[in-house]
């Protein structure tokens, strides 16, 4: 078992202040208001979210955003899911196994319940008009603003490139184009995306002020956080496709058990739920609780003095039981590649039509319609 000393007070305080610098508490309060608005009138929302095709989706994605996507889709919110293939190149020189990873994402989406008849799944590179929004958007933010973005800083720290590329530096701006091309106003994301979304809101506001002639062209989209805006991986840092610390949806039960057995905990035997001081143990408790639809405190009380080994056993069982039907559906869909390809082809067509319409509006607003 991997153990680390219990997080000391100052470290926990630092973690809290990082979370606050990302605007987490404000976004959580806003998310509660949004949930109420969605419940009353799902038709006023258009949701856009997505993922980079850098590997299979994991439990951090699932409880951070995927579960919300399906829930909102089922509530009647119009849904767009972008596979952000160009953005793979933000932190690496070459996009490895791109077609394989894209197919994996489509499989994961279908397995969790994204329904291609109601939701548009598409790849970024197949929608050229979307990228034409980039240039005017770049003109609306300063280099100093981009420099301050804490998520870009974190992604640079974990980057595989020796030098920061222009694509990495401008990441939040292409993300603004990804969201605004379809006039998305609701973005279910994990905590790391909050600073990016703030840039999108700024760009939408400035575009409207500068070119709107009194009629806003773009909405200012809201982030929607889940109850697990930052699930930790087996090494105690953000669970991430690229950090080899993730439990994927597609992993089998044995692999899940092996990975969770090696998960980092701390040196205190008695299990308690205390996210500020015991982040690793608390993230594991939260994971079990989400799978079992319980409160993490309740799971902690049940385990108590039985310690980290018992905690890991509980989490493993909870995860494997929760994911079993998703994994079974994934294997079913994997047998029908033609369906995966058709899903993407149709999604790309729909996204292209929407992007063309928005671009025409943008060009008209900017007096560049010749
Ligand atoms: P990569 O390491 O390649 O950047 P990633 O695991 O960070 O992959 P992304 O494709 O960058 O995944 O993120 C997709 C979405 O999932 C974003 O909304 C992000 O906030 C959310 N997300 C990713 N990891 C987590 C996590 N550990 N907890 C909660 N949400 C997460
Ligand atoms: Mg990421």
XYZ file of C-alpha atoms and ligand atoms in Angstrom:
402
model
C 0.000 0.000 0.000
C 1.230 3.479 -0.867
C 1.123 5.897 2.004
C 1.950 9.554 2.439
C 2.000 11.641 5.589
C -1.265 13.283 6.414
C -1.584 16.680 4.702
C -0.436 19.360 7.126
C -2.614 22.403 7.862
C -0.751 24.860 5.614
C -0.844 22.433 2.653
C -4.557 21.953 3.064
C -5.013 25.697 3.306
C -2.964 26.091 0.132
C -5.156 23.521 -1.637
C -8.238 25.429 -0.532
C -6.859 28.683 -1.781
C -5.973 27.123 -5.160
C -9.553 25.858 -5.424
C -10.807 29.314 -4.536
C -8.537 30.990 -7.053
C -10.271 28.811 -9.640
C -13.586 30.254 -8.489
C -14.908 26.914 -7.258
C -17.173 28.075 -4.449
C -18.858 30.738 -6.596
C -19.307 28.200 -9.410
C -20.818 25.709 -6.962
C -23.353 28.269 -5.746
C -24.172 29.216 -9.338
C -24.538 25.525 -10.266
C -27.253 25.099 -7.626
C -29.188 28.020 -9.144
C -28.700 26.593 -12.640
C -30.010 23.184 -11.595
C -33.239 24.858 -10.534
C -33.515 26.792 -13.826
C -32.828 23.624 -15.853
C -35.470 21.714 -13.947
C -38.050 24.415 -14.701
C -37.177 25.002 -18.356
C -34.571 22.706 -19.965
C -35.431 24.166 -23.395
C -33.663 27.452 -22.654
C -30.308 25.706 -22.408
C -27.879 24.425 -24.989
C -25.080 22.321 -23.559
C -21.607 21.984 -25.022
C -18.861 19.892 -23.457
C -16.164 17.607 -24.650
C -12.918 15.821 -24.172
C -9.529 15.521 -25.772
C -8.941 12.224 -27.584
C -5.841 11.418 -25.522
C -7.067 8.148 -24.033
C -10.078 6.423 -22.582
C -12.440 8.260 -20.294
C -12.092 7.659 -16.587
C -13.997 7.984 -13.331
C -12.916 11.624 -12.949
C -14.643 12.409 -16.241
C -17.627 10.337 -15.329
C -18.417 11.936 -11.994
C -16.990 15.331 -12.982
C -18.973 15.839 -16.187
C -20.185 12.762 -18.114
C -22.906 11.841 -15.676
C -24.238 15.403 -15.858
C -24.217 15.349 -19.649
C -26.457 12.324 -19.804
C -28.706 13.590 -17.033
C -29.203 16.927 -18.800
C -29.673 15.303 -22.186
C -32.387 13.147 -20.630
C -33.998 16.231 -19.103
C -34.334 17.682 -22.603
C -31.320 20.022 -22.805
C -29.981 20.247 -26.371
C -26.562 18.579 -26.231
C -23.301 18.942 -28.186
C -20.249 16.836 -27.370
C -16.977 17.889 -28.970
C -14.053 15.551 -29.451
C -11.299 18.141 -29.275
C -8.758 16.515 -31.591
C -6.785 19.657 -32.487
C -6.350 20.358 -28.790
C -4.407 17.150 -28.288
C -1.511 19.145 -29.741
C -1.622 21.721 -26.950
C 0.706 19.709 -24.719
C 2.464 17.278 -27.074
C 4.109 17.409 -30.494
C 2.243 14.534 -32.107
C -1.248 13.189 -31.544
C -0.685 9.434 -31.156
C -3.310 6.904 -32.208
C -5.823 9.645 -32.922
C -8.403 7.504 -34.715
C -8.223 4.866 -31.981
C -8.698 7.430 -29.221
C -11.555 9.133 -31.079
C -13.290 5.780 -31.453
C -12.731 5.084 -27.746
C -14.413 8.359 -26.798
C -17.426 7.640 -28.994
C -17.677 4.196 -27.389
C -17.469 5.674 -23.894
C -20.183 8.240 -24.718
C -22.542 5.631 -26.122
C -21.869 3.292 -23.208
C -22.802 5.886 -20.594
C -25.991 6.832 -22.414
C -25.256 9.742 -24.757
C -27.897 9.202 -27.421
C -26.764 10.236 -30.931
C -30.370 10.729 -32.044
C -30.724 13.514 -29.482
C -27.135 14.664 -29.014
C -24.543 15.825 -31.519
C -21.166 14.101 -31.131
C -18.555 15.649 -33.436
C -14.825 16.131 -33.978
C -13.311 19.602 -33.817
C -11.226 19.277 -36.988
C -14.291 18.375 -39.084
C -15.871 21.789 -38.475
C -13.677 24.404 -40.195
C -16.094 27.303 -39.669
C -15.684 26.839 -35.923
C -12.003 27.697 -36.200
C -12.722 30.896 -38.103
C -14.019 32.319 -34.849
C -10.553 32.010 -33.374
C -9.025 35.092 -34.992
C -11.600 37.661 -33.879
C -11.690 35.975 -30.468
C -7.904 36.225 -30.111
C -8.192 39.942 -30.707
C -10.467 40.252 -27.696
C -8.055 39.018 -24.997
C -4.701 40.342 -23.886
C -1.493 38.366 -23.555
C -1.429 39.306 -19.854
C -4.869 37.741 -19.378
C -3.772 34.529 -21.052
C -0.600 34.513 -18.969
C -2.564 34.602 -15.719
C -4.700 31.529 -16.423
C -3.976 29.014 -13.605
C -5.165 26.010 -15.624
C -2.867 26.835 -18.521
C -0.023 27.104 -15.986
C -0.888 23.679 -14.566
C -1.171 22.142 -18.010
C 2.182 23.632 -18.986
C 3.690 22.093 -15.833
C 2.462 18.654 -16.949
C 3.163 19.218 -20.641
C 5.259 16.771 -22.657
C 6.692 19.599 -24.771
C 10.022 21.202 -24.052
C 8.677 24.639 -25.028
C 5.193 26.083 -24.630
C 3.484 26.247 -28.011
C 1.170 29.007 -29.208
C -1.588 26.421 -29.231
C -1.158 25.737 -25.509
C -0.982 29.414 -24.686
C -4.203 30.142 -26.561
C -6.037 27.034 -25.306
C -8.795 29.003 -23.532
C -9.478 30.973 -26.720
C -10.061 27.951 -28.929
C -12.185 26.558 -26.192
C -14.273 29.739 -26.380
C -14.763 29.056 -30.092
C -15.734 25.435 -29.321
C -18.453 26.602 -26.978
C -19.693 29.709 -28.743
C -19.875 28.325 -32.280
C -23.128 26.617 -31.267
C -24.064 29.371 -28.809
C -23.743 26.939 -25.936
C -24.866 28.489 -22.668
C -24.311 25.561 -20.319
C -21.003 23.751 -19.895
C -20.796 20.831 -17.444
C -17.108 20.678 -16.546
C -14.631 19.757 -13.863
C -13.017 22.357 -11.634
C -9.915 22.696 -13.835
C -12.028 24.175 -16.617
C -13.407 27.112 -14.619
C -10.676 29.612 -15.572
C -11.106 28.651 -19.250
C -14.813 29.219 -19.028
C -14.194 32.627 -17.528
C -12.209 33.484 -20.675
C -15.136 32.314 -22.826
C -17.495 34.572 -20.868
C -15.127 37.514 -21.284
C -14.822 36.909 -25.032
C -18.600 36.629 -25.484
C -19.154 39.834 -23.524
C -16.468 41.779 -25.379
C -17.610 40.537 -28.781
C -21.165 41.620 -28.030
C -19.985 45.017 -26.768
C -17.751 45.624 -29.750
C -19.817 44.185 -32.600
C -23.295 43.495 -31.285
C -24.930 46.816 -32.226
C -27.241 46.385 -29.260
C -28.135 42.777 -30.102
C -25.879 40.222 -28.382
C -24.491 37.631 -30.795
C -23.255 35.228 -28.090
C -24.568 34.074 -24.728
C -22.273 34.161 -21.689
C -22.128 30.461 -20.871
C -22.278 29.073 -17.350
C -20.153 26.277 -15.937
C -22.087 23.504 -14.263
C -20.125 21.697 -11.577
C -20.984 18.248 -10.281
C -20.533 16.969 -6.723
C -17.098 15.712 -7.766
C -15.482 18.640 -9.576
C -11.994 17.260 -8.890
C -11.664 13.532 -8.425
C -8.125 12.486 -7.547
C -6.215 9.729 -9.283
C -4.315 6.859 -7.686
C -1.285 9.123 -7.132
C -3.275 11.746 -5.235
C -3.276 14.369 -8.027
C -6.141 15.179 -10.445
C -7.215 11.990 -12.168
C -6.137 12.545 -15.728
C -5.887 10.544 -18.941
C -2.310 11.628 -19.488
C -0.940 11.083 -15.966
C -1.185 7.280 -15.665
C -3.229 7.630 -12.491
C -6.708 6.949 -13.870
C -9.265 4.182 -13.599
C -10.940 4.077 -16.979
C -14.576 3.209 -17.573
C -13.406 0.452 -19.901
C -10.992 -1.191 -17.425
C -12.033 -4.665 -16.306
C -12.850 -5.562 -12.703
C -9.402 -7.052 -11.978
C -7.521 -4.070 -13.349
C -9.754 -1.766 -11.313
C -8.949 -3.754 -8.163
C -5.223 -3.663 -8.895
C -5.178 0.089 -9.543
C -7.215 0.921 -6.466
C -4.997 -1.309 -4.319
C -2.065 0.908 -5.251
C -3.943 4.146 -4.599
C -2.263 6.653 -2.356
C -3.795 7.132 1.102
C -2.270 8.519 4.312
C -0.726 7.265 7.531
C -3.766 7.669 9.768
C -5.523 4.340 10.253
C -8.981 5.543 11.216
C -10.922 6.478 8.061
C -12.662 9.867 8.131
C -14.091 12.122 5.429
C -12.078 15.326 5.564
C -11.356 16.691 2.053
C -9.284 19.646 3.270
C -6.868 17.612 5.411
C -7.119 14.112 3.953
C -7.598 14.646 0.199
C -6.626 11.140 -0.985
C -8.749 9.207 1.521
C -11.656 11.609 1.015
C -11.542 11.293 -2.772
C -11.750 7.487 -2.418
C -14.672 7.825 -0.004
C -16.403 10.196 -2.398
C -15.923 7.739 -5.237
C -17.548 4.895 -3.288
C -20.343 7.226 -2.165
C -21.090 8.409 -5.711
C -21.255 4.819 -6.949
C -23.566 3.802 -4.128
C -25.613 7.014 -4.044
C -24.688 7.630 -0.415
C -22.943 10.339 1.577
C -19.142 9.958 1.891
C -19.386 10.550 5.658
C -21.621 7.495 5.919
C -19.127 5.332 4.023
C -16.329 6.638 6.293
C -18.249 5.776 9.457
C -18.883 2.277 8.231
C -15.178 1.660 7.583
C -13.793 3.591 10.566
C -11.005 1.669 12.299
C -10.818 -1.021 9.589
C -8.344 1.242 7.763
C -7.185 1.903 4.217
C -7.264 -1.717 3.017
C -10.955 -1.975 3.904
C -11.576 1.408 2.269
C -9.976 0.239 -0.968
C -11.977 -2.977 -0.910
C -15.211 -1.019 -0.471
C -14.307 1.392 -3.289
C -13.330 -1.444 -5.626
C -16.602 -3.275 -5.089
C -18.636 -0.102 -5.452
C -16.882 0.949 -8.677
C -17.028 -2.482 -10.271
C -20.683 -2.888 -9.481
C -21.535 0.597 -10.739
C -19.564 0.246 -13.956
C -20.631 -3.310 -14.830
C -23.601 -2.317 -17.037
C -21.617 0.527 -18.657
C -18.782 -1.870 -19.430
C -21.200 -4.407 -20.884
C -22.792 -1.790 -23.170
C -19.347 -0.607 -24.231
C -18.411 -4.125 -25.373
C -21.668 -4.371 -27.322
C -21.074 -1.091 -29.183
C -17.451 -2.053 -29.847
C -18.759 -4.791 -32.120
C -20.430 -2.257 -34.427
C -17.761 0.032 -35.847
C -19.982 1.085 -38.738
C -22.395 2.563 -36.200
C -19.584 4.493 -34.495
C -18.481 5.935 -37.817
C -22.031 6.859 -38.793
C -22.557 8.549 -35.423
C -19.539 10.771 -36.019
C -20.354 11.461 -39.665
C -23.863 12.605 -38.825
C -22.691 14.574 -35.793
C -20.063 16.348 -37.890
C -22.659 17.301 -40.494
C -24.982 18.766 -37.888
C -22.158 20.691 -36.196
C -20.947 22.071 -39.549
C -24.402 23.466 -40.350
C -24.611 25.187 -36.951
C -21.068 26.582 -37.245
C -21.738 27.938 -40.739
C -24.811 29.780 -39.507
C -22.947 31.312 -36.549
C -20.015 32.323 -38.737
C -22.377 34.077 -41.145
C -23.784 36.044 -38.214
C -20.317 36.904 -36.934
C -19.177 38.112 -40.345
C -22.284 40.230 -40.707
C -21.705 41.740 -37.244
C -18.070 42.470 -38.157
C -18.990 43.954 -41.536
C -17.035 41.300 -43.366
C -19.821 39.774 -45.370
C -18.891 40.307 -49.030
P -5.699 15.047 -20.364
O -4.795 14.505 -19.297
O -5.404 14.465 -21.710
O -5.795 16.549 -20.364
P -8.056 14.869 -18.815
O -8.201 13.607 -18.042
O -7.611 16.096 -18.106
O -7.136 14.489 -20.008
P -9.859 16.344 -20.465
O -10.228 15.765 -21.789
O -8.821 17.408 -20.411
O -9.412 15.134 -19.546
O -11.147 16.850 -19.672
C -12.461 16.591 -20.099
C -13.469 17.037 -19.060
O -13.408 16.207 -17.894
C -13.274 18.463 -18.523
O -14.542 19.032 -18.302
C -12.584 18.275 -17.205
O -12.841 19.331 -16.298
C -13.230 16.995 -16.719
N -12.316 16.269 -15.835
C -11.139 15.734 -16.216
N -10.526 15.150 -15.152
C -11.359 15.326 -14.085
C -11.282 14.949 -12.712
N -10.236 14.296 -12.241
N -12.299 15.272 -11.882
C -13.381 15.950 -12.368
N -13.512 16.336 -13.662
C -12.517 16.040 -14.515
Mg -7.134 17.932 -19.340
